[in-house]
Coordinates of C-alpha atoms and ligand atoms in Angstrom, one line a residue:
X16 CA 81.6 44.2 202.7
X17 CA 81.9 41.7 199.8
X18 CA 83.5 38.6 201.5
X19 CA 83.4 39.8 205.2
X20 CA 83.4 37.0 207.8
X21 CA 79.9 36.4 209.3
X22 CA 79.4 35.6 213.1
X23 CA 79.6 31.9 212.1
X24 CA 82.9 32.4 210.3
X25 CA 81.6 31.9 206.8
X26 CA 81.9 34.6 204.1
X27 CA 78.8 36.1 202.3
X28 CA 79.8 34.2 199.2
X29 CA 79.9 30.8 201.2
X30 CA 76.4 31.6 202.6
X31 CA 75.1 32.2 199.1
X32 CA 76.6 29.0 197.9
X33 CA 75.3 27.1 200.9
X34 CA 71.7 28.3 200.3
X35 CA 71.8 27.5 196.5
X36 CA 73.4 24.1 197.5
X37 CA 70.3 23.2 199.4
X38 CA 68.4 23.0 196.0
X39 CA 70.5 20.0 195.1
X40 CA 67.6 17.7 195.4
X41 CA 65.0 19.9 193.7
X42 CA 63.2 17.5 191.4
X43 CA 62.2 20.3 188.9
X44 CA 65.1 21.6 187.0
X45 CA 63.4 24.8 185.8
X46 CA 62.3 25.5 189.4
X47 CA 65.8 25.0 190.6
X48 CA 67.2 27.4 187.9
X49 CA 64.7 30.0 188.8
X50 CA 65.1 29.8 192.7
X51 CA 69.0 29.7 192.2
X52 CA 68.8 32.9 190.2
X53 CA 66.5 34.6 192.6
X54 CA 68.8 33.8 195.6
X55 CA 71.9 34.8 193.7
X56 CA 70.4 38.1 192.8
X57 CA 68.7 38.8 196.1
X58 CA 72.0 38.2 198.0
X59 CA 74.0 40.3 195.4
X60 CA 71.5 43.1 195.9
X61 CA 71.7 43.0 199.7
X62 CA 75.6 43.0 199.5
X63 CA 75.8 45.7 196.8
X64 CA 73.6 48.0 198.8
X65 CA 74.9 47.0 202.3
X66 CA 71.3 46.6 203.3
X67 CA 70.8 47.6 207.0
X68 CA 68.4 45.7 209.2
X69 CA 66.0 48.5 209.4
X70 CA 65.8 48.6 205.6
X71 CA 65.4 44.8 205.3
X72 CA 62.6 45.0 207.9
X73 CA 60.9 48.0 206.0
X74 CA 61.0 45.8 202.9
X75 CA 59.4 42.9 204.7
X76 CA 56.8 45.2 206.1
X77 CA 56.1 46.6 202.7
X78 CA 55.6 43.2 201.0
X79 CA 53.4 42.3 203.8
X80 CA 51.2 45.2 203.2
X81 CA 51.1 44.5 199.5
X82 CA 49.9 41.0 200.3
X83 CA 47.3 42.3 202.8
X84 CA 45.9 44.6 200.2
X85 CA 45.3 41.8 197.7
X86 CA 41.7 40.6 197.3
X87 CA 39.3 39.3 194.5
X88 CA 39.0 42.8 193.4
X89 CA 42.5 44.2 194.0
X90 CA 45.8 42.5 192.9
X91 CA 48.4 44.7 194.5
X92 CA 51.3 42.3 193.6
X93 CA 50.4 42.8 190.0
X94 CA 50.4 46.5 190.4
X95 CA 53.8 46.2 192.1
X96 CA 55.0 44.2 189.1
X97 CA 53.6 46.7 186.7
X98 CA 55.0 49.8 188.4
X99 CA 58.5 48.1 188.7
X100 CA 58.5 47.5 185.0
X101 CA 58.6 43.7 185.5
X102 CA 55.3 43.1 183.7
X103 CA 56.5 44.9 180.6
X104 CA 59.9 43.1 180.8
X105 CA 58.1 39.8 180.8
X106 CA 56.0 41.0 177.8
X107 CA 59.1 42.0 176.0
X108 CA 60.9 38.7 176.7
X109 CA 57.8 36.7 175.5
X110 CA 56.4 38.9 172.7
X111 CA 59.4 41.0 171.8
X112 CA 59.9 40.1 168.1
X113 CA 56.5 40.0 166.5
X114 CA 57.6 41.0 163.0
X115 CA 54.8 43.0 161.5
X116 CA 52.3 41.8 163.9
X117 CA 50.7 44.4 166.3
X118 CA 52.7 44.8 169.5
X119 CA 51.3 43.7 172.9
X120 CA 51.1 45.5 176.2
X121 CA 49.8 45.0 179.8
X122 CA 46.3 43.5 180.4
X123 CA 45.7 45.6 183.6
X124 CA 43.3 44.9 186.4
X125 CA 40.0 46.2 184.8
X126 CA 39.4 43.4 182.3
X127 CA 36.2 41.7 182.8
X128 CA 35.4 38.5 180.9
X129 CA 32.2 38.0 179.0
X130 CA 31.5 41.6 177.8
X131 CA 28.3 41.9 175.9
X132 CA 28.4 40.9 172.1
X133 CA 27.7 44.0 170.0
X134 CA 27.0 44.6 166.3
X135 CA 29.6 46.6 164.4
X136 CA 28.7 50.3 164.6
X137 CA 27.1 49.9 167.9
X138 CA 27.9 52.3 170.8
X139 CA 29.6 50.8 173.9
X140 CA 28.1 53.6 176.0
X141 CA 24.9 55.7 176.3
X142 CA 27.0 58.7 177.3
X143 CA 29.2 60.3 174.6
X144 CA 30.0 63.3 176.8
X145 CA 31.5 66.2 175.0
X146 CA 34.0 64.1 173.0
X147 CA 32.3 61.2 171.0
X148 CA 34.9 58.9 169.3
X149 CA 34.2 56.7 166.3
X150 CA 36.6 53.7 166.2
X151 CA 37.0 51.7 163.0
X152 CA 39.6 49.2 161.8
X153 CA 40.5 45.9 160.3
X154 CA 41.9 42.7 161.6
X155 CA 44.4 41.0 159.3
X156 CA 47.1 38.4 159.5
X157 CA 50.8 39.2 158.8
X158 CA 50.3 38.2 155.3
X159 CA 47.8 40.9 154.9
X160 CA 44.7 38.7 154.6
X161 CA 41.6 40.0 156.3
X162 CA 40.4 37.8 159.2
X163 CA 36.7 37.1 159.2
X164 CA 34.9 36.5 162.4
X165 CA 37.8 37.6 164.6
X166 CA 36.8 38.6 168.1
X167 CA 37.5 42.2 169.1
X168 CA 37.1 42.6 172.8
X169 CA 37.4 46.2 174.0
X170 CA 37.2 48.2 177.3
X171 CA 38.1 51.6 178.4
X172 CA 37.4 54.3 181.1
X173 CA 34.7 56.9 181.3
X174 CA 35.3 60.7 181.4
X175 CA 35.3 60.5 185.3
X176 CA 38.5 58.4 184.8
X177 CA 36.9 55.2 186.1
X178 CA 36.3 51.9 184.6
X179 CA 32.8 50.4 185.0
X180 CA 34.2 47.8 187.3
X181 CA 35.5 50.4 189.7
X182 CA 32.4 52.6 189.6
X183 CA 29.0 51.8 191.1
X184 CA 27.6 54.7 189.3
X185 CA 28.2 53.1 185.8
X186 CA 26.2 50.1 184.3
X187 CA 28.6 47.1 184.6
X188 CA 28.4 46.8 180.8
X189 CA 29.4 50.4 180.1
X190 CA 32.4 51.1 177.8
X191 CA 33.0 47.5 177.1
X192 CA 32.0 45.1 174.4
X193 CA 32.8 42.3 171.9
X194 CA 32.6 42.6 168.2
X195 CA 33.1 40.1 165.4
X196 CA 34.8 41.3 162.2
X197 CA 32.9 41.2 159.0
X198 CA 33.9 39.5 155.8
X199 CA 36.6 42.1 154.9
X200 CA 38.0 41.9 158.6
X201 CA 36.4 45.2 159.6
X202 CA 35.1 46.3 162.9
X203 CA 33.7 49.5 164.2
X204 CA 32.1 51.1 167.4
X205 CA 31.1 54.4 168.9
X206 CA 32.4 55.5 172.2
X207 CA 33.6 58.5 174.1
X208 CA 37.2 59.6 174.0
X209 CA 39.1 57.9 176.9
X210 CA 41.0 60.0 179.5
X211 CA 44.3 59.9 181.4
X212 CA 43.9 58.2 184.8
X213 CA 45.8 57.3 187.8
X214 CA 46.3 53.6 188.6
X215 CA 44.8 52.5 192.0
X216 CA 47.2 54.5 194.3
X217 CA 45.6 54.3 197.7
X218 CA 47.6 51.4 198.9
X219 CA 51.3 50.3 199.4
X220 CA 52.2 50.6 195.6
X221 CA 50.8 54.2 195.7
X222 CA 52.9 55.0 198.7
X223 CA 56.0 53.6 197.0
X224 CA 55.4 55.8 194.0
X225 CA 54.9 58.8 196.1
X226 CA 58.1 58.0 198.3
X227 CA 60.1 57.6 195.1
X228 CA 58.9 60.8 193.5
X229 CA 56.8 59.1 190.8
X230 CA 53.3 59.8 189.6
X231 CA 50.5 57.1 189.1
X232 CA 49.1 58.4 185.8
X233 CA 48.6 56.3 182.7
X234 CA 48.0 57.9 179.2
X235 CA 44.5 57.7 177.9
X236 CA 43.9 54.5 176.0
X237 CA 41.5 51.9 174.8
X238 CA 42.2 48.2 175.6
X239 CA 41.8 45.4 173.1
X240 CA 42.0 41.6 173.1
X241 CA 41.9 40.4 169.5
X242 CA 41.7 36.8 168.6
X243 CA 40.9 34.7 165.4
X244 CA 41.1 31.1 164.5
X245 CA 44.6 30.0 163.5
X246 CA 46.2 33.1 165.0
X247 CA 48.1 34.1 168.2
X248 CA 45.6 36.3 170.3
X249 CA 46.9 39.8 171.1
X250 CA 46.3 41.9 174.4
X251 CA 47.1 45.5 173.5
X252 CA 46.1 49.1 173.7
X253 CA 45.5 52.1 171.4
X254 CA 47.0 55.2 173.1
X255 CA 45.7 58.8 172.4
X256 CA 48.8 60.7 170.9
X257 CA 47.5 63.9 172.7
X258 CA 48.1 62.5 176.2
X259 CA 50.6 64.3 178.3
X260 CA 51.7 60.9 180.0
X261 CA 53.0 59.0 176.9
X262 CA 56.6 59.3 178.2
X263 CA 55.9 58.6 181.8
X264 CA 53.2 55.8 181.9
X265 CA 53.2 54.6 185.6
X266 CA 53.3 51.0 184.3
X267 CA 55.7 51.5 181.2
X268 CA 53.0 50.1 178.8
X269 CA 53.5 52.6 175.9
X270 CA 55.1 51.4 172.7
X271 CA 55.4 53.9 169.9
X272 CA 53.5 51.7 167.4
X273 CA 50.4 51.7 169.6
X274 CA 50.0 55.5 169.6
X275 CA 47.3 57.0 167.3
X276 CA 46.2 60.5 166.5
X277 CA 42.5 60.9 167.2
X278 CA 41.2 63.0 164.1
X279 CA 39.0 65.9 165.1
X280 CA 35.8 66.7 163.1
X281 CA 33.3 69.5 163.4
X282 CA 29.6 69.6 162.4
X283 CA 30.1 73.1 161.2
X284 CA 32.5 71.8 158.5
X285 CA 31.1 68.3 157.7
X286 CA 27.9 66.3 158.2
X287 CA 27.9 64.6 161.6
X288 CA 27.3 60.9 161.9
X289 CA 23.8 59.9 163.1
X290 CA 23.3 60.7 166.9
X291 CA 26.3 63.0 167.2
X292 CA 26.2 66.8 167.4
X293 CA 28.9 69.3 167.5
X294 CA 32.4 67.9 167.3
X295 CA 33.7 64.4 167.4
X296 CA 36.8 62.3 166.9
X297 CA 37.7 59.3 164.7
X298 CA 40.5 56.8 164.7
X299 CA 41.3 54.0 162.4
X300 CA 43.1 50.9 163.8
X301 CA 44.6 48.0 162.1
X302 CA 45.3 45.0 164.1
X303 CA 47.8 42.5 162.7
X304 CA 47.8 39.0 164.1
X305 CA 50.6 36.3 163.9
X306 CA 49.5 33.0 162.4
X307 CA 49.9 30.3 165.1
X308 CA 52.6 28.0 163.8
Ligands
LIG425 C1 45.0 49.6 182.9 O1 45.4 50.1 181.8 O2 43.9 49.4 183.0 C2 46.0 49.4 183.9 C3 47.2 48.6 183.7 C4 48.1 48.3 184.6 C5 47.9 48.8 186.0 C6 46.8 49.5 186.3 C7 45.8 49.7 185.3
LIG426 FE1 43.6 50.9 181.2

């Protein structure tokens, strides 16, 4: 179909050039570059796929539904970007070469600013369920220097798969908290082992996943935003190596360097930490920040 004549006697290539030409007076060079690229790729996509009118209309309807699903609580366009791999592609472009610094991944929709400040060693939940987890770690810079007073902001889901912000049954402060590292850069907290969960799939993005034979699951993880004076902050996760979804994360957020084995412990073999009975898990996490040049 490439260069077929349109009804007006122009070829598809002429049409693309004409649409791009209308940007000649765009005052912002970067905006012009981006819109030019978008038009070029959109037109090439329609041509390569010989897009039918019915398919084009279905796409318009889908994007309309994505917009209609958006609210203060739900960002369906972000979910679309996440599930099409665009969010992680932008992450790679912007944070691809971090040297020895901890790698970044998606923020996700369940971050709530202003989590309660807690003291190292505190619990971020009252309900440890059957699988208590003790998290400890250090924050350092890429030269190995401990970062004192770094902020470690964490959030995760409960054993019912839901984050507090999704679940009226949880206290709004459940399973989230901010910690400050001590003089040796250390932080620690007690929690419950996070579980695999589906991203919100009751909207058009969920239907897109279903129609394309994909699932909506994310592998179990804890979210971190870590910041320190003089360093570039990092938004990342720690993934549970036991998850069955590490190779098929619905939003492509897994990086091998972020996967950790949660070590199992049993009170029959060792002394349980205060407040914990039966079995528990531990994980040690080192977060490395890049100095801000
Ligand atoms: C999350 O990990 O919370 C998340 C990330 C992207 C999309 C949906 C959820
Ligand atoms: Fe998450």
